[in-house]
Tab-separated table of C-alpha atoms and ligand atoms in Angstrom:
chain	number	residue	atom	x	y	z
A	1	MET	CA	-131.532	-57.730	122.665
A	2	ILE	CA	-131.499	-53.936	122.848
A	3	VAL	CA	-128.258	-52.190	123.831
A	4	GLU	CA	-128.999	-48.747	125.310
A	5	ARG	CA	-126.103	-46.266	125.003
A	6	ASN	CA	-124.829	-43.603	127.392
A	7	VAL	CA	-127.400	-44.385	130.090
A	8	ALA	CA	-127.714	-42.226	133.236
A	9	LEU	CA	-127.293	-44.421	136.328
A	10	ALA	CA	-128.417	-41.867	138.944
A	11	ARG	CA	-131.854	-43.490	139.277
A	12	LEU	CA	-130.398	-46.977	139.139
A	13	ASN	CA	-128.256	-46.704	142.302
A	14	SER	CA	-129.760	-45.965	145.702
A	15	PHE	CA	-127.046	-43.414	146.568
A	16	GLY	CA	-128.235	-41.363	143.581
A	17	ILE	CA	-124.655	-40.904	142.347
A	18	ALA	CA	-124.626	-39.364	138.857
A	19	ALA	CA	-122.515	-41.804	136.838
A	20	ARG	CA	-123.269	-43.079	133.323
A	21	ALA	CA	-123.035	-46.452	131.643
A	22	ALA	CA	-121.541	-46.577	128.147
A	23	ALA	CA	-123.912	-49.463	127.376
A	24	LEU	CA	-126.778	-51.143	129.224
A	25	VAL	CA	-128.766	-54.289	128.457
A	26	ARG	CA	-131.927	-55.275	130.314
A	27	VAL	CA	-131.907	-58.963	131.226
A	28	ARG	CA	-135.400	-60.494	131.478
A	29	GLY	CA	-134.207	-64.085	131.074
A	30	GLU	CA	-131.238	-66.220	130.089
A	31	SER	CA	-131.808	-65.656	126.376
A	32	ASP	CA	-130.932	-61.957	126.773
A	33	VAL	CA	-127.555	-62.943	128.217
A	34	ARG	CA	-126.954	-65.566	125.527
A	35	ASP	CA	-127.809	-63.056	122.772
A	36	LEU	CA	-125.301	-60.614	124.239
A	37	LEU	CA	-122.572	-63.250	124.508
A	38	ALA	CA	-123.178	-64.332	120.912
A	39	ASP	CA	-122.955	-60.762	119.625
A	40	ALA	CA	-119.756	-60.132	117.671
A	41	GLY	CA	-119.344	-56.594	119.020
A	42	TRP	CA	-120.582	-56.831	122.614
A	43	GLY	CA	-119.986	-60.472	123.530
A	44	ALA	CA	-116.335	-60.119	124.508
A	45	ARG	CA	-116.708	-56.823	126.409
A	46	SER	CA	-116.417	-56.915	130.205
A	47	LYS	CA	-119.755	-56.961	131.994
A	48	PHE	CA	-121.160	-55.522	135.193
A	49	VAL	CA	-124.271	-56.992	136.823
A	50	LEU	CA	-126.636	-54.417	138.336
A	51	GLY	CA	-129.569	-55.392	140.542
A	52	GLY	CA	-131.426	-52.763	142.531
A	53	GLY	CA	-128.211	-50.734	142.882
A	54	SER	CA	-128.748	-50.540	146.633
A	55	ASN	CA	-125.351	-51.826	147.684
A	56	ILE	CA	-122.917	-50.120	145.325
A	57	VAL	CA	-120.831	-46.956	145.232
A	58	LEU	CA	-120.163	-45.709	141.712
A	59	THR	CA	-116.832	-43.873	141.631
A	60	GLY	CA	-116.968	-43.052	137.920
A	61	ASP	CA	-118.680	-43.907	134.663
A	62	VAL	CA	-119.045	-47.634	134.054
A	63	LYS	CA	-117.120	-48.823	131.027
A	64	ALA	CA	-118.259	-52.429	131.226
A	65	VAL	CA	-121.604	-53.349	129.649
A	66	VAL	CA	-124.149	-53.005	132.453
A	67	LEU	CA	-126.513	-55.962	132.702
A	68	LYS	CA	-129.607	-54.628	134.452
A	69	VAL	CA	-131.328	-57.655	135.939
A	70	GLU	CA	-135.110	-57.578	135.400
A	71	VAL	CA	-136.008	-61.278	135.641
A	72	ALA	CA	-139.590	-61.366	136.988
A	73	GLY	CA	-141.888	-63.891	138.645
A	74	ARG	CA	-142.874	-65.212	142.079
A	75	ARG	CA	-144.353	-68.638	142.702
A	76	VAL	CA	-144.490	-71.604	145.031
A	77	VAL	CA	-142.539	-74.366	143.281
A	78	GLY	CA	-142.599	-77.266	145.715
A	79	GLU	CA	-142.207	-78.464	149.237
A	80	THR	CA	-140.150	-80.740	151.441
A	81	ALA	CA	-141.314	-82.407	154.664
A	82	ARG	CA	-140.452	-79.260	156.606
A	83	GLU	CA	-140.459	-76.393	154.130
A	84	VAL	CA	-142.347	-74.717	151.320
A	85	ILE	CA	-140.110	-73.730	148.409
A	86	VAL	CA	-140.759	-70.319	146.871
A	87	GLU	CA	-139.015	-69.138	143.711
A	88	ALA	CA	-138.553	-65.502	142.697
A	89	GLY	CA	-136.977	-63.854	139.683
A	90	ALA	CA	-133.764	-61.990	140.460
A	91	GLY	CA	-135.273	-58.689	139.326
A	92	GLU	CA	-138.168	-58.808	141.812
A	93	ASN	CA	-138.103	-56.256	144.613
A	94	TRP	CA	-137.019	-57.962	147.856
A	95	HIS	CA	-139.450	-56.182	150.189
A	96	ALA	CA	-142.375	-56.868	147.832
A	97	LEU	CA	-141.427	-60.561	147.885
A	98	VAL	CA	-141.485	-60.558	151.699
A	99	GLY	CA	-145.008	-59.057	151.618
A	100	TRP	CA	-146.152	-61.503	148.941
A	101	THR	CA	-144.980	-64.553	150.939
A	102	LEU	CA	-146.927	-63.306	153.964
A	103	ASP	CA	-150.010	-62.793	151.747
A	104	GLN	CA	-149.673	-66.446	150.693
A	105	GLY	CA	-149.655	-67.472	154.375
A	106	LEU	CA	-145.948	-68.354	154.201
A	107	PRO	CA	-144.035	-66.770	157.079
A	108	GLY	CA	-140.252	-66.823	157.487
A	109	LEU	CA	-138.967	-63.684	155.797
A	110	GLU	CA	-140.647	-61.096	158.053
A	111	ASN	CA	-137.443	-60.089	159.902
A	112	LEU	CA	-135.947	-59.154	156.511
A	113	ALA	CA	-138.729	-56.688	155.634
A	114	LEU	CA	-137.846	-53.338	154.035
A	115	ILE	CA	-134.299	-54.289	153.060
A	116	PRO	CA	-133.763	-52.321	149.840
A	117	GLY	CA	-132.741	-53.993	146.608
A	118	THR	CA	-133.675	-56.954	144.499
A	119	VAL	CA	-134.074	-60.689	145.085
A	120	GLY	CA	-130.988	-61.348	142.937
A	121	ALA	CA	-128.810	-59.188	145.155
A	122	SER	CA	-129.971	-60.874	148.360
A	123	PRO	CA	-127.574	-63.858	148.188
A	124	VAL	CA	-124.645	-61.717	146.993
A	125	GLN	CA	-124.230	-60.081	150.362
A	126	ASN	CA	-126.280	-62.612	152.334
A	127	ILE	CA	-128.635	-59.889	153.564
A	128	GLY	CA	-129.513	-60.013	157.222
A	129	ALA	CA	-131.439	-58.139	159.867
A	130	TYR	CA	-132.988	-58.660	163.298
A	131	GLY	CA	-131.610	-62.137	163.867
A	132	VAL	CA	-132.253	-63.692	160.428
A	133	GLU	CA	-129.899	-63.955	157.462
A	134	LEU	CA	-130.783	-64.954	153.934
A	135	GLN	CA	-128.777	-68.172	154.347
A	136	ASP	CA	-131.259	-69.291	157.056
A	137	ARG	CA	-134.047	-69.352	154.450
A	138	PHE	CA	-132.068	-70.145	151.312
A	139	HIS	CA	-132.691	-73.240	149.185
A	140	GLU	CA	-131.002	-72.827	145.776
A	141	LEU	CA	-130.384	-70.350	142.998
A	142	ASP	CA	-130.049	-70.509	139.225
A	143	ALA	CA	-127.337	-68.400	137.622
A	144	ILE	CA	-125.841	-67.987	134.196
A	145	ASP	CA	-122.122	-68.079	133.467
A	146	LEU	CA	-121.158	-64.803	131.783
A	147	HIS	CA	-118.372	-66.489	129.827
A	148	SER	CA	-119.982	-69.683	128.577
A	149	GLY	CA	-123.683	-68.730	128.705
A	150	GLU	CA	-124.473	-71.966	130.558
A	151	THR	CA	-126.962	-71.944	133.403
A	152	PHE	CA	-126.180	-73.717	136.654
A	153	THR	CA	-127.735	-74.232	140.079
A	154	LEU	CA	-126.024	-73.646	143.425
A	155	ASN	CA	-127.073	-74.818	146.879
A	156	ALA	CA	-126.282	-72.938	150.091
A	157	ALA	CA	-122.894	-74.606	150.636
A	158	GLN	CA	-121.836	-73.755	147.097
A	159	CYS	CA	-122.776	-70.100	147.642
A	160	GLY	CA	-120.165	-69.870	150.429
A	161	PHE	CA	-122.321	-67.651	152.628
A	162	GLY	CA	-120.665	-65.657	155.407
A	163	TYR	CA	-121.550	-62.481	157.256
A	164	ARG	CA	-122.565	-60.075	154.402
A	165	ASP	CA	-120.493	-62.290	152.128
A	166	SER	CA	-120.753	-65.000	149.478
A	167	VAL	CA	-118.906	-66.508	146.545
A	168	PHE	CA	-120.452	-63.752	144.373
A	169	LYS	CA	-118.336	-61.085	146.097
A	170	HIS	CA	-115.010	-62.769	145.392
A	171	ALA	CA	-112.934	-63.121	142.271
A	172	PRO	CA	-111.202	-66.515	142.108
A	173	ALA	CA	-107.690	-66.205	143.578
A	174	LYS	CA	-106.461	-69.143	141.512
A	175	PRO	CA	-107.962	-71.471	138.898
A	176	GLY	CA	-110.377	-73.892	140.518
A	177	ASP	CA	-111.401	-71.476	143.299
A	178	MET	CA	-115.120	-70.801	143.534
A	179	GLY	CA	-115.037	-66.994	143.239
A	180	LEU	CA	-117.871	-65.859	140.968
A	181	ALA	CA	-117.568	-62.063	141.097
A	182	GLY	CA	-117.990	-60.723	137.576
A	183	ARG	CA	-118.525	-64.259	136.342
A	184	ALA	CA	-122.137	-65.106	137.142
A	185	LEU	CA	-125.511	-63.433	136.868
A	186	ILE	CA	-128.152	-64.692	139.289
A	187	LEU	CA	-131.433	-65.413	137.481
A	188	ARG	CA	-133.746	-66.924	140.105
A	189	VAL	CA	-133.579	-67.593	143.834
A	190	ARG	CA	-135.458	-70.353	145.673
A	191	LEU	CA	-136.196	-69.920	149.366
A	192	ALA	CA	-137.215	-72.586	151.883
A	193	LEU	CA	-139.855	-71.259	154.257
A	194	PRO	CA	-140.419	-73.336	157.414
A	195	LYS	CA	-143.816	-75.073	157.789
A	196	ALA	CA	-143.347	-75.089	161.575
A	197	TRP	CA	-142.800	-71.354	161.866
A	198	ARG	CA	-141.501	-69.787	165.050
A	199	PRO	CA	-140.912	-66.075	165.602
A	200	VAL	CA	-137.312	-64.839	165.827
A	201	LEU	CA	-137.444	-62.162	168.521
A	202	GLY	CA	-133.997	-62.299	170.149
A	203	TYR	CA	-132.855	-58.954	168.749
A	204	LEU	CA	-132.950	-56.083	171.240
A	205	ASP	CA	-135.133	-53.766	169.116
A	206	LEU	CA	-137.763	-56.511	168.734
A	207	GLU	CA	-137.635	-57.404	172.434
A	208	ARG	CA	-138.420	-53.748	173.105
A	209	LYS	CA	-141.478	-53.926	170.817
A	210	VAL	CA	-142.732	-56.999	172.722
A	211	ALA	CA	-142.267	-55.172	176.017
A	212	GLU	CA	-143.859	-51.922	174.766
A	213	THR	CA	-146.938	-53.543	173.241
A	214	GLY	CA	-147.366	-56.480	175.607
A	215	ILE	CA	-147.811	-58.754	172.555
A	216	ARG	CA	-145.899	-61.828	173.741
A	217	ALA	CA	-146.689	-64.142	170.808
A	218	PRO	CA	-146.676	-61.926	167.703
A	219	GLY	CA	-147.573	-63.345	164.313
A	220	ALA	CA	-145.341	-62.961	161.273
A	221	ARG	CA	-147.305	-59.956	159.982
A	222	GLN	CA	-146.886	-58.225	163.340
A	223	ILE	CA	-143.125	-58.824	163.277
A	224	HIS	CA	-143.011	-57.542	159.691
A	225	ASP	CA	-144.770	-54.350	160.788
A	226	TRP	CA	-142.421	-53.912	163.776
A	227	VAL	CA	-139.337	-54.371	161.590
A	228	VAL	CA	-140.687	-51.833	159.092
A	229	ALA	CA	-141.287	-49.334	161.931
A	230	ILE	CA	-137.832	-49.914	163.476
A	231	ARG	CA	-136.077	-49.494	160.137
A	232	ARG	CA	-138.079	-46.369	159.239
A	233	ALA	CA	-137.143	-44.804	162.586
A	234	LYS	CA	-133.406	-45.193	162.208
A	235	LEU	CA	-132.545	-45.779	158.557
A	236	PRO	CA	-133.034	-43.220	155.774
A	237	ASP	CA	-135.481	-44.119	152.994
A	238	PRO	CA	-133.293	-44.321	149.853
A	239	ALA	CA	-136.183	-42.901	147.786
A	240	VAL	CA	-135.818	-39.690	149.819
A	241	ILE	CA	-132.181	-39.626	151.017
A	242	GLY	CA	-129.668	-41.528	148.893
A	243	ASN	CA	-127.741	-44.229	150.783
A	244	ALA	CA	-126.546	-47.829	150.556
A	245	GLY	CA	-127.605	-49.139	153.987
A	246	SER	CA	-124.840	-49.962	156.448
A	247	PHE	CA	-121.623	-48.719	154.920
A	248	PHE	CA	-119.277	-50.921	156.983
A	249	LYS	CA	-119.491	-54.454	158.296
A	250	ASN	CA	-119.603	-54.942	162.037
A	251	PRO	CA	-116.027	-56.045	162.878
A	252	THR	CA	-115.169	-59.090	164.964
A	253	VAL	CA	-112.353	-59.036	167.502
A	254	SER	CA	-110.823	-61.473	169.980
A	255	PRO	CA	-112.091	-61.458	173.610
A	256	GLU	CA	-108.698	-59.989	174.647
A	257	GLN	CA	-108.986	-57.120	172.157
A	258	CYS	CA	-112.567	-56.493	173.283
A	259	ALA	CA	-111.530	-56.457	176.972
A	260	ASP	CA	-108.835	-53.942	176.084
A	261	ILE	CA	-111.387	-51.659	174.387
A	262	ILE	CA	-113.878	-52.055	177.264
A	263	GLY	CA	-111.050	-51.004	179.628
A	264	ARG	CA	-110.880	-47.679	177.820
A	265	ASP	CA	-114.483	-47.385	176.562
A	266	PRO	CA	-116.769	-49.329	178.916
A	267	LYS	CA	-119.880	-48.542	176.848
A	268	VAL	CA	-118.705	-50.191	173.605
A	269	VAL	CA	-121.628	-52.217	172.154
A	270	HIS	CA	-120.464	-55.815	171.709
A	271	TYR	CA	-122.030	-59.224	171.121
A	272	PRO	CA	-120.369	-62.600	171.829
A	273	MET	CA	-120.453	-64.890	168.771
A	274	PRO	CA	-120.917	-68.676	168.821
A	275	ASP	CA	-117.286	-69.201	167.742
A	276	GLY	CA	-115.913	-67.321	170.768
A	277	SER	CA	-115.114	-64.100	168.908
A	278	ILE	CA	-116.824	-60.804	169.748
A	279	LYS	CA	-118.716	-58.677	167.252
A	280	LEU	CA	-118.579	-54.915	167.803
A	281	ALA	CA	-121.213	-52.433	166.604
A	282	ALA	CA	-119.410	-50.427	163.919
A	283	GLY	CA	-122.102	-47.731	164.231
A	284	TRP	CA	-121.151	-47.259	167.878
A	285	LEU	CA	-117.407	-47.045	167.086
A	286	ILE	CA	-118.030	-44.405	164.394
A	287	ASP	CA	-120.442	-42.508	166.628
A	288	ALA	CA	-117.886	-42.574	169.471
A	289	CYS	CA	-115.377	-40.903	167.122
A	290	GLY	CA	-117.857	-38.039	166.687
A	291	TRP	CA	-118.807	-38.628	163.037
A	292	LYS	CA	-122.603	-38.231	163.152
A	293	GLY	CA	-123.664	-35.430	160.807
A	294	LYS	CA	-120.123	-34.782	159.460
A	295	SER	CA	-119.604	-34.393	155.691
A	296	VAL	CA	-117.136	-34.448	152.857
A	297	GLY	CA	-118.734	-32.386	150.096
A	298	ASN	CA	-122.259	-33.757	149.753
A	299	ALA	CA	-121.504	-37.135	151.349
A	300	SER	CA	-122.499	-37.204	155.033
A	301	VAL	CA	-122.750	-39.507	158.010
A	302	TYR	CA	-126.455	-39.995	158.805
A	303	ASP	CA	-127.337	-38.278	162.044
A	304	LYS	CA	-129.584	-41.092	163.366
A	305	GLN	CA	-127.243	-44.030	162.516
A	306	ALA	CA	-123.520	-43.428	162.134
A	307	LEU	CA	-123.088	-46.647	160.116
A	308	VAL	CA	-125.037	-45.168	157.203
A	309	LEU	CA	-123.464	-42.707	154.762
A	310	ILE	CA	-125.897	-40.539	152.827
A	311	ASN	CA	-126.036	-38.334	149.736
A	312	ARG	CA	-127.209	-35.047	151.243
A	313	GLY	CA	-127.158	-33.260	147.866
A	314	GLY	CA	-130.185	-35.150	146.537
A	315	ARG	CA	-130.722	-35.287	142.787
A	316	GLU	CA	-129.817	-31.610	142.286
A	317	GLN	CA	-126.249	-31.701	143.585
A	318	PRO	CA	-125.534	-35.347	144.251
A	319	ALA	CA	-122.511	-36.493	146.216
A	320	THR	CA	-119.844	-38.016	144.016
A	321	GLY	CA	-118.477	-41.511	144.557
A	322	GLY	CA	-115.147	-39.839	145.333
A	323	GLU	CA	-116.716	-37.827	148.159
A	324	VAL	CA	-118.357	-40.940	149.593
A	325	MET	CA	-115.074	-42.874	149.507
A	326	THR	CA	-113.053	-39.952	150.946
A	327	LEU	CA	-115.510	-39.725	153.832
A	328	ALA	CA	-115.364	-43.515	154.290
A	329	GLY	CA	-111.560	-43.409	154.307
A	330	ALA	CA	-111.475	-40.645	156.930
A	331	ILE	CA	-113.868	-42.655	159.131
A	332	GLN	CA	-111.703	-45.768	158.756
A	333	THR	CA	-108.595	-43.819	159.759
A	334	SER	CA	-110.156	-42.290	162.857
A	335	VAL	CA	-111.690	-45.599	164.033
A	336	TYR	CA	-108.315	-47.265	163.505
A	337	GLU	CA	-106.466	-44.563	165.408
A	338	ARG	CA	-108.804	-44.736	168.376
A	339	PHE	CA	-109.668	-48.443	168.543
A	340	GLY	CA	-107.044	-50.219	166.425
A	341	ILE	CA	-109.823	-51.714	164.260
A	342	ARG	CA	-109.959	-51.662	160.478
A	343	LEU	CA	-113.527	-51.235	159.269
A	344	GLU	CA	-114.362	-53.031	156.045
A	345	PRO	CA	-116.841	-51.401	153.617
A	346	GLU	CA	-119.990	-53.413	152.961
A	347	PRO	CA	-121.085	-52.103	149.544
A	348	VAL	CA	-119.344	-53.034	146.322
A	349	VAL	CA	-117.168	-50.130	145.111
A	350	VAL	CA	-117.333	-49.838	141.323
B	401	LIG	N1	-125.142	-47.454	167.637
B	401	LIG	C1	-124.695	-46.279	168.197
B	401	LIG	N2	-124.575	-45.186	167.385
B	401	LIG	C2	-124.885	-45.232	166.061
B	401	LIG	C3	-125.321	-46.437	165.494
B	401	LIG	C4	-125.443	-47.549	166.308
B	401	LIG	O1	-124.407	-46.208	169.391
B	401	LIG	O2	-124.750	-44.208	165.404
B	401	LIG	C5	-125.333	-48.628	168.496
B	401	LIG	C6	-126.830	-48.888	168.678
B	401	LIG	O3	-127.358	-48.179	169.751
B	401	LIG	C7	-126.876	-50.371	168.921
B	401	LIG	C8	-125.697	-50.889	168.133
B	401	LIG	O4	-124.858	-49.791	167.856
B	401	LIG	O5	-126.663	-50.665	170.282
B	401	LIG	C9	-126.104	-51.600	166.854
B	401	LIG	O6	-126.891	-50.726	166.039
B	401	LIG	P1	-128.151	-51.271	165.201
B	401	LIG	O7	-129.054	-52.041	166.084
B	401	LIG	O8	-128.723	-50.121	164.469
B	401	LIG	O9	-127.555	-52.333	164.212
B	401	LIG	P2	-126.218	-52.334	163.336
B	401	LIG	O10	-125.286	-53.338	163.936
B	401	LIG	O11	-125.708	-50.954	163.190
B	401	LIG	C10	-126.918	-54.256	161.725
B	401	LIG	C11	-126.908	-54.469	160.229
B	401	LIG	C12	-128.105	-53.818	159.590
B	401	LIG	C13	-129.363	-54.426	160.184
B	401	LIG	C14	-129.339	-54.222	161.698
B	401	LIG	C15	-130.471	-54.954	162.377
B	401	LIG	C16	-124.582	-54.674	159.580
B	401	LIG	C17	-123.399	-54.020	158.949
B	401	LIG	N3	-125.682	-53.930	159.679
B	401	LIG	O12	-126.759	-52.856	161.943
B	401	LIG	O13	-128.075	-54.123	158.199
B	401	LIG	O14	-130.523	-53.832	159.644
B	401	LIG	O15	-128.113	-54.764	162.275
B	401	LIG	O16	-130.244	-56.334	162.337
B	401	LIG	O17	-124.490	-55.840	159.969
B	401	LIG	C18	-127.255	-53.354	156.117
B	401	LIG	O18	-126.507	-54.330	156.118
B	401	LIG	O19	-127.259	-52.533	155.161
B	401	LIG	C19	-128.108	-53.129	157.262
B	401	LIG	C20	-128.866	-52.040	157.385
């Protein structure tokens, strides 16, 4: 185990925020975690798990020991009657895994192409795009308990998946609760890819691609390519413009509340949910409040998608976490004042 000291985190978070870690350990397998826990000096220190850093806002230097997850490996590990089970190390790049599964002739992840970050982060926020969420393709994961050093396996129910949510985002409210935030490090994820594959094309942007191209029965590779093109057109590439994807979750409201908003703003983008609630497009709400292109210091609202906050200062003069959170707070206030809706941030604020 090597403990690196005073490590710059700017290249380890997709916003490019210039914070530092007092100590950082690279985790390539469970033995790295066990060595750290057994260490007289470091074992008892608080710990922070860092994947691809694509869904965090660093508001200061990190005092906890940063565990940088670098567990590698991708392989087919088995099958059920209906699915092929693929396992990937938590440190693998998510988008590269999607491409690899397609190369193996295993479709199912194509709608989730180009989502930034690592495989290990994918269950934490139950990544989703274009009609597919991770939980639709999830089989199991192996994790290690950061207190006891024991490894354990969780199935989908035990992960408590919700919309951009899981047990890994919550600290236990009381003993016995399943909150695992700060408690577990995900080592490997196993995905169940359907043998009887069918395209998922219900999302408006994909329906448009079908109409534009006339390709009525696209293959998985075609859908992958469409999703990549759609994302490139409206989302900033974090390698060029620092960002953490959607900054807020899309809020859900009651049909009455939605009708009230439609009465005042007939164009509000809304989607009925299976449970009777209505999901509103947070990007539309923010856009309607006139936020596109506005800034606080070097943190700005992306001009092509109001749901994305960006670091417009690049690596030279990066936005601070404080600027990002001040901008986010001002957006929340104005959306609340106009629509009576409290937007909830999606990334983890550290
Ligand atoms: N819209 C505006 N103005 C804007 C932004 C959006 O009017 O500035 C409207 C769009 O025209 C569209 C609607 O709002 O009618 C929804 O926008 P979009 O299709 O871009 O999707 P989204 O709801 O903003 C969600 C996910 C994305 C995911 C896409 C595609 C959340 C918080 N975000 O965005 O996920 O890629 O759908 O499925 O659920 C992420 O989580 O980081 C992320 C990028």
